[in-house]
Amino acid sequence: MAIAMEIDREVAMEPDAPRQNLAINAYRTLKHDIIRGRYAPKEKLLMSRLKECYGVSTGPLREALSQLVADRLVVAISQRGYRVAPMSLAELNDIYDARAQLEGLILRLAIERGDDDWEASVLATAHRLAKVTDISSPDELLDGWDLRHKAFHTAIASGCNSPHLLQMRNTLFDQVERYRHLWLQETVMSPAALEQKRQEHAALVDVILARDAEKAAILMRDHLMTPVPIITRVLQNRGIS
Amino acid sequence: MAIAMEIDREVAMEPDAPRQNLAINAYRTLKHDIIRGRYAPKEKLLMSRLKECYGVSTGPLREALSQLVADRLVVAISQRGYRVAPMSLAELNDIYDARAQLEGLILRLAIERGDDDWEASVLATAHRLAKVTDISSPDELLDGWDLRHKAFHTAIASGCNSPHLLQMRNTLFDQVERYRHLWLQETVMSPAALEQKRQEHAALVDVILARDAEKAAILMRDHLMTPVPIITRVLQNRGIS
DNA sequence: CTGTGCCAAATTGTTAAAATTTATTGATAA
DNA sequence: TTATCAATAAATTTTAACAATTTGGCACAG
């Protein structure tokens, strides 16, 4: 009974409370730092440095790192330690294409299977997102707009009613987020751009509630793919091919 | 240069050479044992027992276990150690549905994107699979037929040309395989059943080479879903709901 | 039958140190 | 100067012993 509850909690949500064993804490903060670009793509992750930096010893640290390897955010080279996973235009394109495909599949299923509660949560999260009218600082963008934006898309996807498809979506999102962060940094998100996104979301909500799977899939794909050209430019400016 | 090669090797294949650090070895053998049912679904994985059983100490063992948690084959309960992930009819249905959906998506893309080499490898692996005419022992089934069967389906999927979609397919397959193993054990695979499968594969090859995505998706879904009723029965006989 | 408190067992984490492997440096030879 | 190569330094990987904390079980009293 208690076990089942714990398991459900583990499966259901990713960003859990910050109280757990040290390995999970280290995993979370390290992942956060890699996604936010604190470490450069192929940078060496020195054991001794990480130990003092995150205040954990070898055991938990290696646990955290091997989980990041499973997330493909870190690569392990036998007997030569760990490095931040490289970034490339090829991976950018593949990751965004895979995501668009998967998100399209999930959206179709959600439109086919979603119930009234699902419709309600889509509307609710869309409303909460639309209420973010202007953004003062970049921090506010990440902590405010982006959080609600994620909640909106997650609400849409959850209609597919398949824990395993949603789990795959989460895994892929972790990998996409490092690239996506480049876009969020580049786009200061002017009120004009914000309004543009707001309209895209409104259009999505319309076709979703009208249960028009074909139009929804097209709108979703366009919506997801818009950051790709900007990210491409950023990567090229940094000399990444 | 050497780094890039190593990375590619890491991403590309899962069943690597058995020479690497102890954590990866322990991970592989433990995973194998869990999938093959050596440990019961909710069984406690005692640290001390695993240490002597696999001949590794705490460090590498915890690494292996946390990777299995990421694979959802093991669940961690804070301060109470690790257990083999539970099995349920609900998960069986969700996992097979998710797999059919994903495999369908990948198949459509492969039919759309696959080139001549892809067609050749589909034909080649299908031929190799069809050559397995009869099976004497259950071991031969797993080591012979199933290996070629996996190679056939992997060849089909690889036409989608997306490393990340294929990676997701692998991850999901690891989770499905524990259920699928129940089917392989139950079905002794009579020559009649083998012939049935052979015909399904031949039909699949036909529609795939004819690039008929719709028919292929339907055939594939039926082909993937056949084990579900048998597995359901096995689970119920074991008192799993 | 129901709590309560104690004891054994298990998890989690640290530290130190051994064994290997990789990287670097500097001297030597072509 | 350049290349080779051995010695040395550094880093990874693993073990082992130990401390701290938590959980689980069990006798015992109410």
XYZ file of C-alpha atoms (C1' of nucleotides) in Angstrom:
542
model
C 0.000 0.000 0.000
C 2.639 2.455 1.084
C 4.850 0.970 -1.581
C 2.280 1.466 -4.314
C 1.872 5.095 -3.331
C 5.590 5.713 -3.458
C 5.839 4.037 -6.841
C 3.041 6.151 -8.250
C 4.754 9.272 -7.013
C 7.958 8.186 -8.678
C 6.317 7.458 -12.011
C 3.965 10.403 -12.097
C 6.108 13.490 -11.623
C 9.665 14.451 -12.316
C 10.329 17.704 -10.437
C 9.846 16.313 -6.965
C 10.329 17.876 -3.586
C 13.980 18.707 -2.920
C 14.219 16.362 0.041
C 15.602 12.968 -0.823
C 18.937 11.255 -0.900
C 22.037 13.107 -2.018
C 22.353 11.313 -5.346
C 18.988 12.586 -6.520
C 19.778 16.091 -5.364
C 23.085 16.068 -7.157
C 21.372 14.642 -10.242
C 18.797 17.405 -10.273
C 21.161 20.305 -9.770
C 23.712 18.928 -12.219
C 21.040 18.399 -14.844
C 19.762 21.921 -14.251
C 23.248 23.355 -14.647
C 23.923 21.425 -17.844
C 20.625 22.415 -19.407
C 21.160 26.049 -18.494
C 24.544 25.964 -20.148
C 26.716 26.379 -17.058
C 28.965 23.751 -18.564
C 29.977 23.876 -22.209
C 29.001 20.965 -24.495
C 32.110 18.818 -24.526
C 33.480 20.029 -21.208
C 35.193 17.528 -18.974
C 33.392 16.872 -15.710
C 36.208 16.454 -13.261
C 35.298 14.183 -10.371
C 37.272 16.108 -7.764
C 35.826 19.412 -8.910
C 32.227 18.190 -8.854
C 32.713 16.674 -5.426
C 33.626 19.951 -3.811
C 31.272 21.927 -6.025
C 28.163 19.974 -5.085
C 29.329 18.801 -1.676
C 28.874 15.071 -2.219
C 31.354 12.242 -2.311
C 32.163 9.687 -4.948
C 29.251 7.320 -4.397
C 26.239 9.585 -4.885
C 28.095 11.608 -7.495
C 28.656 8.603 -9.729
C 25.014 7.646 -9.304
C 23.941 11.083 -10.466
C 26.300 11.004 -13.420
C 25.201 7.592 -14.627
C 21.600 8.752 -14.574
C 22.595 11.751 -16.661
C 24.242 9.352 -19.077
C 20.905 7.549 -19.384
C 19.355 10.961 -20.121
C 22.004 11.493 -22.836
C 23.008 14.793 -21.272
C 26.384 13.357 -20.268
C 28.595 10.825 -21.992
C 30.848 8.396 -20.179
C 34.126 7.362 -21.695
C 35.497 4.212 -20.201
C 38.344 4.915 -17.832
C 38.404 8.545 -18.881
C 35.528 9.928 -16.876
C 32.516 11.945 -17.901
C 31.939 14.826 -20.279
C 28.942 16.980 -21.056
C 27.238 15.534 -24.124
C 28.192 17.326 -27.342
C 25.701 19.437 -29.281
C 25.360 19.512 -33.030
C 23.090 20.749 -35.782
C 22.377 17.139 -36.688
C 21.171 16.366 -33.188
C 19.159 19.586 -33.055
C 17.295 18.636 -36.196
C 16.750 15.035 -35.219
C 15.621 15.890 -31.710
C 13.123 18.483 -32.875
C 11.832 16.244 -35.640
C 11.415 13.317 -33.268
C 9.678 15.573 -30.799
C 7.296 16.959 -33.406
C 6.447 13.425 -34.509
C 5.884 12.158 -30.999
C 3.973 15.225 -29.895
C 1.806 14.878 -33.013
C 1.048 11.260 -32.207
C 0.167 12.088 -28.619
C -1.988 15.012 -29.679
C -4.008 12.833 -32.044
C -4.569 10.308 -29.286
C -5.527 13.027 -26.816
C -8.085 14.439 -29.230
C -9.447 10.934 -29.718
C -9.420 9.918 -26.064
C -9.564 13.094 -23.979
C -12.571 13.548 -21.706
C -14.273 16.601 -20.218
C -11.728 17.018 -17.460
C -9.022 17.082 -20.081
C -10.778 19.819 -22.043
C -11.169 21.751 -18.811
C -7.492 21.495 -17.909
C -6.443 22.552 -21.411
C -8.631 25.635 -21.122
C -7.458 26.382 -17.598
C -3.731 26.148 -18.361
C -4.195 28.136 -21.578
C -5.890 30.882 -19.602
C -3.167 30.953 -16.983
C -0.562 31.206 -19.757
C -2.376 33.977 -21.616
C -2.461 36.048 -18.443
C 1.304 36.548 -18.627
C 1.124 39.787 -20.579
C 4.579 41.292 -20.357
C 7.934 40.221 -19.084
C 10.379 42.459 -17.291
C 13.441 40.305 -16.772
C 14.755 37.116 -18.392
C 14.402 35.419 -15.017
C 10.707 36.132 -15.050
C 10.529 34.539 -18.470
C 11.937 31.254 -17.268
C 10.239 31.207 -13.890
C 6.905 32.553 -15.037
C 6.049 32.227 -18.694
C 7.965 29.054 -19.385
C 6.531 27.226 -16.395
C 2.986 27.986 -17.490
C 3.877 27.209 -21.076
C 5.094 23.768 -20.076
C 1.982 23.213 -17.973
C -0.184 24.070 -20.972
C 1.508 21.612 -23.290
C 1.617 18.938 -20.630
C -2.111 19.364 -20.079
C -2.742 18.816 -23.769
C -0.549 15.737 -23.916
C -2.002 14.165 -20.779
C -5.240 13.560 -22.666
C -3.641 10.624 -24.453
C -4.089 8.735 -21.235
C -0.946 6.668 -21.618
C 1.626 6.906 -18.814
C 4.275 5.331 -20.990
C 3.814 7.688 -23.911
C 3.928 10.612 -21.485
C 7.054 9.217 -19.915
C 8.708 9.051 -23.329
C 7.626 12.612 -23.936
C 9.306 13.698 -20.696
C 12.532 11.903 -21.542
C 12.670 13.500 -24.953
C 11.868 16.894 -23.461
C 14.849 16.711 -21.141
C 17.050 16.262 -24.167
C 15.362 19.010 -26.131
C 15.516 21.475 -23.282
C 19.221 22.158 -23.579
C 18.677 23.337 -27.148
C 15.457 25.061 -26.268
C 17.218 27.054 -23.581
C 19.375 28.662 -26.259
C 16.196 29.892 -27.885
C 14.781 31.258 -24.650
C 18.020 33.124 -23.998
C 18.211 34.543 -27.506
C 14.591 35.549 -27.755
C 14.210 38.214 -25.116
C 10.507 37.690 -25.805
C 9.294 41.108 -26.758
C 5.615 41.904 -26.129
C 5.138 41.407 -29.867
C 6.630 37.907 -29.839
C 4.634 37.124 -26.751
C 1.436 38.166 -28.503
C 2.412 35.979 -31.465
C 2.778 32.954 -29.209
C -0.475 33.812 -27.439
C -2.309 33.687 -30.758
C -0.732 30.369 -31.698
C -1.858 28.905 -28.404
C -5.373 30.274 -28.810
C -5.602 28.741 -32.270
C -4.395 25.433 -30.884
C -7.002 25.468 -28.149
C -9.707 26.173 -30.723
C -8.911 23.265 -33.015
C -8.295 20.949 -30.085
C -11.661 21.646 -28.521
C -13.202 21.259 -31.968
C -11.481 17.839 -32.014
C -9.938 18.519 -35.391
C -6.930 16.228 -35.243
C -5.538 17.077 -38.676
C -5.473 20.844 -38.215
C -4.264 20.466 -34.649
C -1.323 18.313 -35.704
C -0.267 20.868 -38.318
C -0.578 23.796 -35.923
C 1.330 21.911 -33.254
C 4.131 20.996 -35.600
C 4.551 24.588 -36.746
C 4.389 25.802 -33.179
C 7.074 23.395 -32.012
C 9.372 23.971 -34.950
C 9.582 27.777 -34.849
C 12.618 27.844 -32.542
C 14.740 25.665 -34.839
C 16.041 28.383 -37.203
C 16.976 30.643 -34.302
C 18.770 27.847 -32.458
C 20.566 26.915 -35.682
C 21.899 30.443 -35.929
C 23.041 30.473 -32.306
C 24.866 27.177 -32.708
C 26.575 28.331 -35.898
C 27.691 31.547 -34.183
C 29.334 29.397 -31.557
C 31.144 27.402 -34.203
C 29.095 24.263 -33.720
C 28.240 22.295 -36.824
C 38.248 11.987 -32.614
C 38.638 9.014 -30.366
C 36.017 10.583 -28.149
C 33.510 10.946 -30.971
C 33.956 7.301 -31.882
C 33.305 6.189 -28.336
C 30.203 8.351 -28.141
C 28.804 6.937 -31.344
C 29.374 3.446 -30.068
C 27.542 4.326 -26.868
C 24.539 5.771 -28.680
C 24.290 3.250 -31.451
C 24.077 -0.153 -29.824
C 22.899 -1.512 -26.541
C 24.322 -5.042 -26.237
C 27.937 -4.034 -26.181
C 31.044 -6.070 -25.626
C 31.168 -7.463 -22.091
C 34.361 -5.592 -21.254
C 33.801 -2.353 -19.418
C 33.599 -1.156 -15.867
C 31.867 -3.200 -13.214
C 28.824 -0.983 -12.924
C 27.848 -1.557 -16.540
C 28.429 -5.282 -16.235
C 26.271 -5.481 -13.141
C 23.626 -3.383 -14.885
C 23.509 -5.697 -17.857
C 23.338 -8.956 -15.958
C 20.830 -7.630 -13.440
C 18.623 -6.326 -16.222
C 18.859 -9.653 -17.976
C 17.908 -11.499 -14.804
C 14.939 -9.256 -14.095
C 13.594 -9.531 -17.633
C 13.971 -13.301 -17.610
C 11.980 -13.464 -14.398
C 14.750 -14.636 -12.085
C 13.369 -12.160 -9.557
C 9.657 -11.876 -8.877
C 7.906 -8.577 -9.599
C 7.835 -6.889 -6.190
C 10.788 -8.762 -4.774
C 13.148 -6.908 -2.488
C 16.630 -6.490 -3.905
C 18.823 -6.857 -0.861
C 22.097 -4.963 -1.166
C 24.169 -7.539 0.677
C 22.723 -10.384 -1.369
C 23.336 -8.656 -4.696
C 26.877 -7.770 -3.672
C 27.905 -11.361 -3.167
C 25.715 -12.584 -6.010
C 27.264 -10.339 -8.658
C 30.650 -9.892 -7.027
C 30.679 -6.114 -6.873
C 30.666 -3.718 -3.980
C 28.252 -0.974 -3.019
C 29.434 1.704 -5.406
C 29.035 0.048 -8.794
C 25.966 -1.808 -7.549
C 24.116 1.381 -6.717
C 25.081 2.771 -10.100
C 23.587 -0.243 -11.807
C 20.424 -0.075 -9.737
C 19.823 3.605 -10.372
C 20.109 2.986 -14.089
C 17.543 0.225 -13.779
C 15.305 2.691 -11.978
C 15.630 4.980 -14.989
C 14.597 1.991 -17.129
C 11.576 1.492 -14.851
C 12.553 -2.123 -14.244
C 13.363 -1.365 -10.603
C 11.779 1.067 -8.175
C 13.653 2.851 -5.423
C 11.969 3.625 -2.155
C 13.717 6.263 -0.154
C 15.601 4.776 2.762
C 14.057 1.396 2.073
C 16.185 0.217 -0.799
C 15.241 -1.202 -4.146
C 12.573 -3.603 -5.367
C 11.840 -5.154 -8.730
C 9.181 -3.026 -10.428
C 5.665 -4.453 -10.022
C 3.750 -5.880 -12.974
C 0.072 -5.336 -13.618
C -2.571 -5.819 -16.274
C -2.887 -2.042 -16.462
C 0.796 -1.671 -17.261
C 0.682 -4.547 -19.721
C -2.082 -2.870 -21.662
C -0.543 0.584 -21.538
C 2.897 -0.648 -22.505
C 1.649 -2.635 -25.476
C -0.633 0.164 -26.609
C 2.178 2.714 -26.369
C 4.448 0.364 -28.242
C 1.947 -0.238 -31.014
C 1.436 3.496 -31.378
C 5.147 4.266 -31.447
C 5.977 1.365 -33.722
C 3.195 2.505 -36.050
C 4.586 6.015 -36.169
C 8.089 4.786 -36.863
C 6.840 2.387 -39.538
C 5.020 5.176 -41.378
C 8.166 7.298 -41.320
C 10.304 4.386 -42.471
C 7.993 3.738 -45.415
C 8.155 7.430 -46.245
C 11.887 7.869 -45.765
C 13.509 4.475 -46.222
C 15.992 4.084 -49.071
C 17.192 1.108 -51.114
C 19.587 -0.083 -48.429
C 16.700 -0.122 -45.998
C 14.579 -2.263 -48.319
C 17.517 -4.608 -48.752
C 18.065 -5.002 -45.020
C 14.354 -5.644 -44.451
C 14.424 -8.392 -47.038
C 17.664 -9.845 -45.717
C 16.561 -10.025 -42.084
C 13.163 -11.411 -43.103
C 14.873 -14.155 -45.039
C 17.166 -15.010 -42.146
C 14.139 -15.197 -39.856
C 12.106 -17.388 -42.209
C 14.951 -19.884 -42.363
C 14.293 -20.866 -38.758
C 11.912 -23.685 -39.555
C 11.548 -25.677 -36.379
C 12.598 -25.291 -32.801
C 13.758 -28.113 -30.590
C 14.318 -26.521 -27.199
C 13.068 -23.307 -25.543
C 16.663 -22.120 -25.372
C 16.900 -22.313 -29.121
C 13.779 -20.201 -29.322
C 15.321 -17.363 -27.338
C 18.792 -17.624 -28.765
C 17.804 -18.316 -32.332
C 14.356 -17.288 -33.412
C 13.931 -14.326 -31.077
C 17.288 -12.826 -31.972
C 16.459 -12.903 -35.679
C 12.960 -11.695 -34.969
C 14.309 -8.660 -33.156
C 16.783 -8.016 -35.959
C 13.932 -8.086 -38.483
C 11.813 -5.552 -36.615
C 14.820 -3.361 -35.875
C 15.685 -3.347 -39.564
C 12.190 -2.146 -40.402
C 12.270 0.577 -37.766
C 15.716 1.840 -38.690
C 14.272 3.190 -41.940
C 12.772 6.123 -40.058
C 16.269 7.500 -39.937
C 15.863 9.145 -36.565
C 18.315 8.130 -33.850
C 16.136 9.625 -31.153
C 12.972 7.837 -32.212
C 14.924 4.592 -32.363
C 16.350 5.269 -28.945
C 12.841 5.732 -27.559
C 11.852 2.500 -29.241
C 14.699 0.714 -27.487
C 13.802 2.123 -24.102
C 10.199 1.076 -24.482
C 11.268 -2.347 -25.681
C 13.278 -2.951 -22.533
C 10.121 -2.368 -20.548
C 7.981 -4.512 -22.797
C 10.422 -7.358 -22.808
C 9.653 -8.493 -19.279
C 6.041 -9.041 -20.291
C 6.985 -10.394 -23.659
C 9.180 -13.003 -22.025
C 6.093 -14.485 -20.350
C 4.658 -14.989 -23.808
C 7.792 -16.637 -25.150
C 7.845 -19.012 -22.191
C 4.172 -19.884 -22.525
C 4.154 -20.318 -26.255
C 6.399 -23.278 -26.841
C 6.145 -22.154 -30.443
C 4.852 -25.152 -32.250
C 5.717 -25.512 -35.937
C 2.143 -24.392 -36.629
C 2.513 -21.197 -34.604
C 5.863 -20.609 -36.220
C 4.310 -20.915 -39.657
C 1.602 -18.455 -38.600
C 4.242 -15.909 -37.602
C 6.161 -16.565 -40.787
C 3.124 -15.665 -42.840
C 2.519 -12.491 -40.842
C 6.089 -11.415 -41.474
C 5.844 -12.192 -45.168
C 2.672 -10.122 -45.434
C 4.402 -7.286 -43.619
C 7.350 -7.357 -45.982
C 4.999 -7.258 -48.952
C 3.071 -4.169 -47.906
C 6.238 -2.452 -46.687
C 8.023 -2.913 -50.003
C 4.833 -1.772 -51.724
C 5.100 1.354 -49.502
C 1.515 0.982 -48.375
C 1.694 2.767 -45.034
C -1.941 2.270 -44.074
C -2.032 -1.478 -44.569
C 1.407 -1.846 -43.023
C 0.358 0.011 -39.891
C -2.673 -2.222 -39.463
C -0.704 -5.420 -40.014
C 1.996 -4.264 -37.647
C -0.472 -3.379 -34.929
C -2.154 -6.776 -35.157
C 1.195 -8.516 -35.218
C 2.415 -6.707 -32.116
C -0.806 -7.146 -30.189
C -1.250 -10.905 -30.552
C 0.708 -11.790 -27.403
C -1.468 -9.587 -25.156
C -4.299 -12.066 -24.490
C -1.862 -14.864 -23.683
C 0.161 -12.653 -21.335
C -3.062 -11.511 -19.684
C -3.943 -15.092 -18.937
C -0.502 -15.849 -17.535
C -0.631 -12.823 -15.255
C -4.098 -13.713 -14.012
C -2.989 -17.271 -13.283
C -0.246 -15.792 -11.117
C -2.780 -13.699 -9.219
C -1.661 -10.417 -10.743
C -4.383 -7.898 -11.532
C -6.372 -6.891 20.279
C -3.561 -2.604 20.424
C 0.122 0.268 21.269
C 5.006 1.131 23.072
C 9.752 0.681 23.382
C 13.837 -1.775 22.327
C 16.974 -4.246 19.300
C 18.620 -6.072 15.001
C 19.123 -5.203 10.195
C 19.457 -2.306 6.177
C 20.200 1.833 3.783
C 22.933 5.793 2.888
C 27.049 8.317 2.958
C 32.015 9.425 4.066
C 36.717 8.556 4.064
C 41.067 6.450 2.996
C 43.602 3.767 0.212
C 44.763 0.236 -3.562
C 44.860 -0.897 -8.447
C 44.575 0.658 -13.255
C 44.618 3.616 -16.790
C 45.442 7.880 -19.014
C 47.976 12.197 -19.597
C 52.174 14.920 -19.290
C 56.710 16.045 -19.107
C 61.331 16.008 -20.234
C 65.291 13.718 -21.817
C 67.321 11.391 -25.547
C 68.146 10.041 -30.318
C 67.421 10.714 -35.340
C 63.944 20.707 -34.871
C 61.228 16.749 -34.448
C 60.014 12.241 -32.926
C 60.303 8.617 -29.523
C 59.933 6.884 -25.213
C 60.350 6.177 -20.437
C 59.299 8.112 -16.004
C 56.200 10.635 -13.463
C 51.908 12.799 -12.293
C 47.002 12.749 -12.315
C 42.510 10.821 -12.647
C 39.315 7.071 -12.761
C 37.494 3.046 -10.724
C 36.848 0.031 -7.052
C 37.162 -1.855 -2.444
C 36.821 -1.844 2.478
C 35.875 -0.190 6.943
C 33.063 2.748 9.481
C 29.409 6.260 11.140
C 24.686 7.923 11.022
C 19.979 7.242 10.253
C 16.025 4.712 9.455
C 13.150 0.863 9.137
C 11.024 -3.568 10.731
C 9.961 -6.847 13.947
C 8.901 -8.587 18.454
C 8.213 -9.067 23.138
C 5.491 -7.039 26.567
C 2.195 -4.242 29.017
C -2.311 -2.215 28.976
